[in-house]
Amino acid sequence: MAEEEATDGQPVSKKMKYRKPKPWDHDGIDHWKIEPFKEDDMKAPLTEESSFAILFPRYRETYIKQIWGLAQKKLKEFGVTGTLDLVEGSMTVATTRKTWDPWSIMNARDFIKCLARNVPLEQAARVFEDEITCDIIKIGGLVRNKERFVKRRQRLHGPGGATLKALELLTNCYIMVMGNTVSCIGPFNGLKQVRRVVIDTMKNIHPVYNIKTLMIKRELMKDETLKHESWDRFLPKFRKATAKPKKKKVTKKKEYTPFPPPMPESKVDKELASGDYFLKPKEKDIRKRDSQREKQQLAAEAQRERRAKSFIPPEEPSEKNKKKDKKLKLKKEA
């Protein structure tokens, strides 16, 4: 019985009977923390060579040629070699016997991938840092219409690049919009947010709405009391404005008849019906002039009547009408 009781007099359960205290494990330790990988951690060199090759566009050739020396210097820190082929237009990275970090080849691949997509060297080099990675979002196939695609891509930039700058500050990521891709470099949570905003923008949801939500979340994160509560009541809910459907013109269907429509009358048929066909050319001219004179006379009479209307005096208002007008004026004044 003495073994089952603790020093404080409380009984010890069978589960905790043989468990001993661990002085090296306490509440102050962060179990999720990623320890930095050092040169001494890998005891033996890599047995196989791994390599990646990335093609780059021709307009990027001059910049890559200028900074390639600095890029090789960065790769050399991790024991990775880099080769530049200007004929083929490609960059290749490969591991060596001096490579001390097995994951450095993956970072080197992302490094040259960012360089090929208009990301400057200073930003691309951040890929080698711990807890920072890159994400390349393909937006080319999200919108079919080219004009619509260009307009929506321009929304990511905003006026004077303001929208892009706000997104970078809120997510702690570097964002480069170029062609059919969006290159991002930053922490994992930031990249997740950027991807959501970019895809929503290409789906015709303005980035300002997502930026507003991110700003509210940033302020809520500072409050310790709301740490374990739902934030749905604080976040804005944007409704999609649906346009009114256009009224379709109702067209009545013609009744079906098995008989074909009657043939239109030709000029000869019309002349035969009026009797002009049997007249001589002189008689035809006389009849034509007579019809023109009749039309001119009718038009002249209509013009005279229209002009004469301006000379007709207006009707004077009667006494009854005058009284009505006075009553209306008094009501208005009251």
Tab-separated table of C-alpha atoms in Angstrom:
chain	number	residue	atom	x	y	z
A	1	MET	CA	0.000	0.000	0.000
A	2	ALA	CA	2.876	2.305	0.734
A	3	GLU	CA	4.154	1.935	-2.837
A	4	GLU	CA	0.824	2.918	-4.346
A	5	GLU	CA	0.583	6.132	-2.335
A	6	ALA	CA	2.486	9.256	-3.317
A	7	THR	CA	4.513	11.457	-0.987
A	8	ASP	CA	1.583	13.835	-0.531
A	9	GLY	CA	-0.704	11.006	0.643
A	10	GLN	CA	-2.810	10.802	-2.580
A	11	PRO	CA	-3.100	7.368	-4.302
A	12	VAL	CA	-1.248	6.906	-7.609
A	13	SER	CA	-3.131	5.349	-10.561
A	14	LYS	CA	-1.802	2.228	-12.264
A	15	LYS	CA	-1.248	4.260	-15.431
A	16	MET	CA	1.140	6.684	-13.714
A	17	LYS	CA	2.749	4.074	-11.430
A	18	TYR	CA	5.915	3.494	-13.456
A	19	ARG	CA	6.154	6.927	-15.115
A	20	LYS	CA	9.122	8.946	-14.013
A	21	PRO	CA	9.522	12.743	-14.228
A	22	LYS	CA	11.409	14.028	-17.289
A	23	PRO	CA	13.533	17.024	-16.290
A	24	TRP	CA	14.532	17.712	-19.932
A	25	ASP	CA	10.875	18.123	-21.021
A	26	HIS	CA	9.016	21.114	-19.567
A	27	ASP	CA	6.292	23.603	-20.607
A	28	GLY	CA	8.820	26.165	-21.849
A	29	ILE	CA	9.882	23.941	-24.778
A	30	ASP	CA	8.326	24.650	-28.201
A	31	HIS	CA	7.874	21.191	-29.736
A	32	TRP	CA	6.887	22.675	-33.127
A	33	LYS	CA	10.059	24.721	-33.504
A	34	ILE	CA	12.214	23.696	-36.480
A	35	GLU	CA	15.834	23.568	-35.455
A	36	PRO	CA	18.294	25.036	-37.987
A	37	PHE	CA	20.307	22.457	-39.956
A	38	LYS	CA	24.065	22.895	-39.422
A	39	GLU	CA	27.097	21.671	-41.366
A	40	ASP	CA	28.043	19.141	-38.661
A	41	ASP	CA	24.598	17.482	-38.680
A	42	MET	CA	25.262	15.396	-41.827
A	43	LYS	CA	28.023	12.885	-41.051
A	44	ALA	CA	28.649	11.469	-44.556
A	45	PRO	CA	28.461	13.096	-48.024
A	46	LEU	CA	25.644	12.428	-50.523
A	47	THR	CA	26.039	9.217	-52.520
A	48	GLU	CA	24.111	10.315	-55.660
A	49	GLU	CA	24.005	13.550	-57.626
A	50	SER	CA	20.696	15.397	-57.947
A	51	SER	CA	20.205	18.152	-60.533
A	52	PHE	CA	17.487	20.476	-61.836
A	53	ALA	CA	17.419	22.569	-65.029
A	54	ILE	CA	15.166	25.595	-65.651
A	55	LEU	CA	14.678	27.461	-68.947
A	56	PHE	CA	14.475	31.272	-68.923
A	57	PRO	CA	13.106	33.755	-71.530
A	58	ARG	CA	15.450	35.642	-73.868
A	59	TYR	CA	14.651	39.092	-72.404
A	60	ARG	CA	15.921	37.821	-69.034
A	61	GLU	CA	19.311	36.800	-70.455
A	62	THR	CA	21.168	40.103	-69.865
A	63	TYR	CA	20.128	40.339	-66.199
A	64	ILE	CA	20.991	36.699	-65.417
A	65	LYS	CA	24.378	37.133	-67.116
A	66	GLN	CA	25.123	40.134	-64.887
A	67	ILE	CA	24.182	38.522	-61.554
A	68	TRP	CA	25.275	34.929	-62.281
A	69	GLY	CA	28.541	35.405	-60.349
A	70	LEU	CA	26.614	36.435	-57.213
A	71	ALA	CA	24.159	33.561	-57.728
A	72	GLN	CA	27.016	31.031	-57.881
A	73	LYS	CA	28.496	32.544	-54.720
A	74	LYS	CA	25.157	31.995	-52.928
A	75	LEU	CA	24.914	28.395	-54.178
A	76	LYS	CA	28.511	27.698	-53.130
A	77	GLU	CA	27.631	28.423	-49.480
A	78	PHE	CA	25.528	25.229	-49.493
A	79	GLY	CA	27.904	23.165	-51.642
A	80	VAL	CA	25.713	23.329	-54.759
A	81	THR	CA	27.064	24.019	-58.264
A	82	GLY	CA	25.292	26.118	-60.864
A	83	THR	CA	25.843	26.260	-64.648
A	84	LEU	CA	24.474	28.810	-67.100
A	85	ASP	CA	23.872	27.806	-70.730
A	86	LEU	CA	23.179	30.907	-72.847
A	87	VAL	CA	22.899	28.911	-76.103
A	88	GLU	CA	20.084	26.733	-74.796
A	89	GLY	CA	18.803	29.435	-72.414
A	90	SER	CA	18.828	27.328	-69.251
A	91	MET	CA	20.152	27.304	-65.676
A	92	THR	CA	21.194	24.042	-63.995
A	93	VAL	CA	21.895	23.311	-60.319
A	94	ALA	CA	23.426	20.077	-58.995
A	95	THR	CA	24.671	18.619	-55.702
A	96	THR	CA	28.346	17.864	-55.011
A	97	ARG	CA	30.397	15.956	-52.428
A	98	LYS	CA	30.589	19.210	-50.416
A	99	THR	CA	26.797	19.584	-50.110
A	100	TRP	CA	26.075	19.568	-46.364
A	101	ASP	CA	22.296	20.205	-46.468
A	102	PRO	CA	20.195	17.596	-48.346
A	103	TRP	CA	17.311	20.066	-48.815
A	104	SER	CA	19.554	22.775	-50.296
A	105	ILE	CA	19.122	21.320	-53.820
A	106	MET	CA	15.339	21.931	-53.556
A	107	ASN	CA	15.975	25.495	-52.399
A	108	ALA	CA	18.455	25.943	-55.280
A	109	ARG	CA	15.791	24.735	-57.729
A	110	ASP	CA	13.308	27.317	-56.363
A	111	PHE	CA	16.089	29.937	-56.475
A	112	ILE	CA	16.745	29.561	-60.218
A	113	LYS	CA	13.009	29.217	-60.879
A	114	CYS	CA	12.426	32.631	-59.279
A	115	LEU	CA	15.309	34.183	-61.239
A	116	ALA	CA	13.734	32.948	-64.482
A	117	ARG	CA	10.423	34.627	-63.549
A	118	ASN	CA	11.611	38.237	-63.130
A	119	VAL	CA	12.298	38.021	-59.372
A	120	PRO	CA	15.420	40.049	-58.409
A	121	LEU	CA	18.433	38.229	-56.921
A	122	GLU	CA	18.052	39.821	-53.453
A	123	GLN	CA	14.518	38.470	-53.080
A	124	ALA	CA	15.210	35.082	-54.709
A	125	ALA	CA	18.085	34.450	-52.255
A	126	ARG	CA	15.564	34.494	-49.361
A	127	VAL	CA	14.462	30.999	-50.449
A	128	PHE	CA	17.524	29.550	-48.636
A	129	GLU	CA	16.288	30.897	-45.282
A	130	ASP	CA	14.433	28.578	-42.874
A	131	GLU	CA	10.599	28.873	-42.791
A	132	ILE	CA	10.623	30.805	-46.082
A	133	THR	CA	9.703	29.231	-49.390
A	134	CYS	CA	8.361	30.249	-52.795
A	135	ASP	CA	5.114	29.588	-54.612
A	136	ILE	CA	4.435	30.148	-58.307
A	137	ILE	CA	0.713	30.568	-59.020
A	138	LYS	CA	-0.349	29.859	-62.615
A	139	ILE	CA	-3.184	32.222	-63.595
A	140	GLY	CA	-3.075	31.813	-67.387
A	141	GLY	CA	-5.783	29.144	-67.579
A	142	LEU	CA	-8.225	30.666	-65.076
A	143	VAL	CA	-9.791	33.177	-67.530
A	144	ARG	CA	-10.523	32.394	-71.179
A	145	ASN	CA	-11.065	35.881	-72.575
A	146	LYS	CA	-7.720	37.668	-73.008
A	147	GLU	CA	-9.064	41.209	-72.424
A	148	ARG	CA	-10.843	40.096	-69.253
A	149	PHE	CA	-7.686	38.320	-68.079
A	150	VAL	CA	-5.572	41.495	-68.514
A	151	LYS	CA	-8.145	43.609	-66.604
A	152	ARG	CA	-8.285	41.189	-63.678
A	153	ARG	CA	-4.522	40.848	-63.549
A	154	GLN	CA	-4.282	44.660	-63.442
A	155	ARG	CA	-6.506	44.630	-60.338
A	156	LEU	CA	-3.720	42.818	-58.458
A	157	HIS	CA	-1.382	45.766	-59.161
A	158	GLY	CA	-3.957	48.436	-58.341
A	159	PRO	CA	-3.447	52.166	-58.962
A	160	GLY	CA	0.306	52.809	-58.785
A	161	GLY	CA	0.923	49.316	-57.357
A	162	ALA	CA	-0.953	50.201	-54.122
A	163	THR	CA	-2.972	46.951	-53.953
A	164	LEU	CA	0.141	44.794	-54.426
A	165	LYS	CA	2.045	46.760	-51.776
A	166	ALA	CA	-0.806	46.396	-49.260
A	167	LEU	CA	-0.941	42.643	-49.907
A	168	GLU	CA	2.819	42.352	-49.401
A	169	LEU	CA	2.645	44.194	-46.047
A	170	LEU	CA	-0.261	42.096	-44.760
A	171	THR	CA	1.199	38.705	-45.773
A	172	ASN	CA	4.948	39.457	-45.296
A	173	CYS	CA	5.579	38.091	-48.791
A	174	TYR	CA	7.292	39.410	-51.902
A	175	ILE	CA	4.912	39.223	-54.902
A	176	MET	CA	5.858	39.539	-58.573
A	177	VAL	CA	3.062	39.513	-61.182
A	178	MET	CA	4.489	38.710	-64.606
A	179	GLY	CA	2.828	37.209	-67.673
A	180	ASN	CA	0.718	34.162	-66.849
A	181	THR	CA	2.222	33.582	-63.378
A	182	VAL	CA	2.413	35.213	-59.942
A	183	SER	CA	5.666	34.494	-58.049
A	184	CYS	CA	5.568	34.779	-54.238
A	185	ILE	CA	8.346	34.420	-51.644
A	186	GLY	CA	7.614	34.380	-47.918
A	187	PRO	CA	6.388	32.317	-44.951
A	188	PHE	CA	3.947	29.434	-45.419
A	189	ASN	CA	0.891	31.192	-43.934
A	190	GLY	CA	1.535	34.281	-46.058
A	191	LEU	CA	1.822	32.226	-49.263
A	192	LYS	CA	-1.471	30.502	-48.464
A	193	GLN	CA	-3.212	33.868	-48.109
A	194	VAL	CA	-1.634	35.269	-51.306
A	195	ARG	CA	-2.743	32.221	-53.313
A	196	ARG	CA	-6.324	32.620	-52.081
A	197	VAL	CA	-6.395	36.343	-52.948
A	198	VAL	CA	-4.894	35.804	-56.429
A	199	ILE	CA	-7.300	32.997	-57.361
A	200	ASP	CA	-10.299	34.984	-56.042
A	201	THR	CA	-9.196	38.006	-58.098
A	202	MET	CA	-9.095	35.920	-61.265
A	203	LYS	CA	-12.603	34.668	-60.359
A	204	ASN	CA	-13.874	38.293	-60.436
A	205	ILE	CA	-13.682	38.966	-56.665
A	206	HIS	CA	-11.934	42.299	-56.117
A	207	PRO	CA	-8.735	42.040	-53.987
A	208	VAL	CA	-9.859	45.005	-51.823
A	209	TYR	CA	-12.441	42.740	-50.109
A	210	ASN	CA	-9.792	40.152	-49.189
A	211	ILE	CA	-7.361	42.880	-48.062
A	212	LYS	CA	-10.049	44.300	-45.744
A	213	THR	CA	-10.580	40.822	-44.228
A	214	LEU	CA	-6.823	40.352	-43.722
A	215	MET	CA	-6.554	43.729	-41.971
A	216	ILE	CA	-9.360	42.803	-39.543
A	217	LYS	CA	-7.742	39.411	-38.841
A	218	ARG	CA	-4.435	41.122	-38.145
A	219	GLU	CA	-6.051	43.320	-35.475
A	220	LEU	CA	-7.934	40.364	-33.947
A	221	MET	CA	-4.687	38.381	-33.594
A	222	LYS	CA	-3.405	41.012	-31.145
A	223	ASP	CA	-6.299	40.357	-28.724
A	224	GLU	CA	-5.493	37.440	-26.384
A	225	THR	CA	-9.125	37.037	-25.234
A	226	LEU	CA	-10.272	36.144	-28.777
A	227	LYS	CA	-7.589	33.488	-29.249
A	228	HIS	CA	-9.948	30.506	-28.823
A	229	GLU	CA	-13.124	32.117	-30.237
A	230	SER	CA	-14.646	32.232	-33.706
A	231	TRP	CA	-13.979	35.442	-35.641
A	232	ASP	CA	-16.927	35.099	-38.022
A	233	ARG	CA	-18.934	37.824	-36.256
A	234	PHE	CA	-16.117	40.361	-36.824
A	235	LEU	CA	-15.330	39.502	-40.446
A	236	PRO	CA	-17.276	41.307	-43.201
A	237	LYS	CA	-19.696	39.349	-45.366
A	238	PHE	CA	-19.739	40.570	-48.947
A	239	ARG	CA	-22.757	39.731	-51.032
A	240	LYS	CA	-22.427	39.152	-54.718
A	241	ALA	CA	-24.361	41.804	-56.645
A	242	THR	CA	-26.462	39.956	-59.205
A	243	ALA	CA	-27.515	41.924	-62.243
A	244	LYS	CA	-31.157	41.890	-63.239
A	245	PRO	CA	-31.834	39.397	-66.025
A	246	LYS	CA	-32.556	40.933	-69.391
A	247	LYS	CA	-36.106	40.649	-70.619
A	248	LYS	CA	-36.291	38.370	-73.596
A	249	LYS	CA	-38.293	39.545	-76.571
A	250	VAL	CA	-41.302	37.315	-77.073
A	251	THR	CA	-41.641	36.433	-80.728
A	252	LYS	CA	-44.891	34.919	-81.870
A	253	LYS	CA	-44.516	31.927	-84.074
A	254	LYS	CA	-46.235	32.122	-87.410
A	255	GLU	CA	-48.940	29.621	-88.110
A	256	TYR	CA	-47.765	26.747	-90.204
A	257	THR	CA	-49.223	26.576	-93.698
A	258	PRO	CA	-48.357	23.865	-96.191
A	259	PHE	CA	-48.739	26.321	-99.069
A	260	PRO	CA	-45.785	28.469	-100.173
A	261	PRO	CA	-46.025	32.289	-99.812
A	262	PRO	CA	-47.423	34.196	-102.815
A	263	MET	CA	-44.946	35.439	-105.390
A	264	PRO	CA	-44.218	39.205	-105.191
A	265	GLU	CA	-45.614	41.273	-108.071
A	266	SER	CA	-43.125	42.346	-110.699
A	267	LYS	CA	-42.935	45.826	-112.255
A	268	VAL	CA	-44.753	44.609	-115.367
A	269	ASP	CA	-47.593	43.121	-113.290
A	270	LYS	CA	-48.051	46.448	-111.484
A	271	GLU	CA	-48.129	48.364	-114.797
A	272	LEU	CA	-50.696	45.928	-116.207
A	273	ALA	CA	-52.914	46.377	-113.121
A	274	SER	CA	-52.763	50.217	-113.336
A	275	GLY	CA	-53.023	50.313	-117.125
A	276	ASP	CA	-49.713	52.111	-117.681
A	277	TYR	CA	-48.315	49.183	-119.624
A	278	PHE	CA	-50.433	49.998	-122.726
A	279	LEU	CA	-49.673	53.764	-122.726
A	280	LYS	CA	-47.187	55.440	-125.028
A	281	PRO	CA	-43.960	56.926	-123.589
A	282	LYS	CA	-45.275	60.514	-123.946
A	283	GLU	CA	-48.506	59.637	-122.154
A	284	LYS	CA	-46.519	57.960	-119.367
A	285	ASP	CA	-44.451	61.135	-118.887
A	286	ILE	CA	-47.590	63.328	-118.759
A	287	ARG	CA	-49.213	61.034	-116.141
A	288	LYS	CA	-45.981	61.036	-114.075
A	289	ARG	CA	-45.822	64.860	-114.087
A	290	ASP	CA	-49.478	65.107	-113.065
A	291	SER	CA	-48.902	62.819	-110.066
A	292	GLN	CA	-45.838	64.851	-109.014
A	293	ARG	CA	-47.839	68.114	-109.236
A	294	GLU	CA	-50.603	66.656	-107.044
A	295	LYS	CA	-48.014	65.635	-104.397
A	296	GLN	CA	-46.432	69.098	-104.501
A	297	GLN	CA	-49.805	70.822	-104.081
A	298	LEU	CA	-50.668	68.642	-101.062
A	299	ALA	CA	-47.296	69.362	-99.449
A	300	ALA	CA	-47.683	73.135	-100.100
A	301	GLU	CA	-51.157	73.160	-98.476
A	302	ALA	CA	-49.830	71.314	-95.392
A	303	GLN	CA	-47.007	73.875	-95.122
A	304	ARG	CA	-49.458	76.820	-95.351
A	305	GLU	CA	-51.634	75.334	-92.581
A	306	ARG	CA	-48.575	74.821	-90.359
A	307	ARG	CA	-47.475	78.460	-90.818
A	308	ALA	CA	-51.002	79.818	-90.293
A	309	LYS	CA	-51.241	78.151	-86.848
A	310	SER	CA	-48.767	80.663	-85.384
A	311	PHE	CA	-51.134	83.568	-86.367
A	312	ILE	CA	-54.227	82.074	-84.677
A	313	PRO	CA	-54.806	83.908	-81.310
A	314	PRO	CA	-55.006	81.703	-78.191
A	315	GLU	CA	-58.326	81.262	-76.362
A	316	GLU	CA	-58.849	83.717	-73.507
A	317	PRO	CA	-59.526	82.081	-70.108
A	318	SER	CA	-63.098	82.360	-68.856
A	319	GLU	CA	-64.116	83.699	-65.420
A	320	LYS	CA	-64.610	80.181	-64.024
A	321	ASN	CA	-61.094	79.178	-64.997
A	322	LYS	CA	-59.690	82.364	-63.400
A	323	LYS	CA	-61.355	81.513	-60.079
A	324	LYS	CA	-59.958	77.959	-60.163
A	325	ASP	CA	-56.426	79.287	-60.778
A	326	LYS	CA	-56.702	81.653	-57.790
A	327	LYS	CA	-57.827	78.786	-55.497
A	328	LEU	CA	-54.867	76.626	-56.593
A	329	LYS	CA	-52.426	79.464	-55.911
A	330	LEU	CA	-53.839	80.012	-52.397
A	331	LYS	CA	-53.547	76.287	-51.611
A	332	LYS	CA	-49.926	76.209	-52.766
A	333	GLU	CA	-49.052	79.301	-50.657
A	334	ALA	CA	-50.704	77.713	-47.587
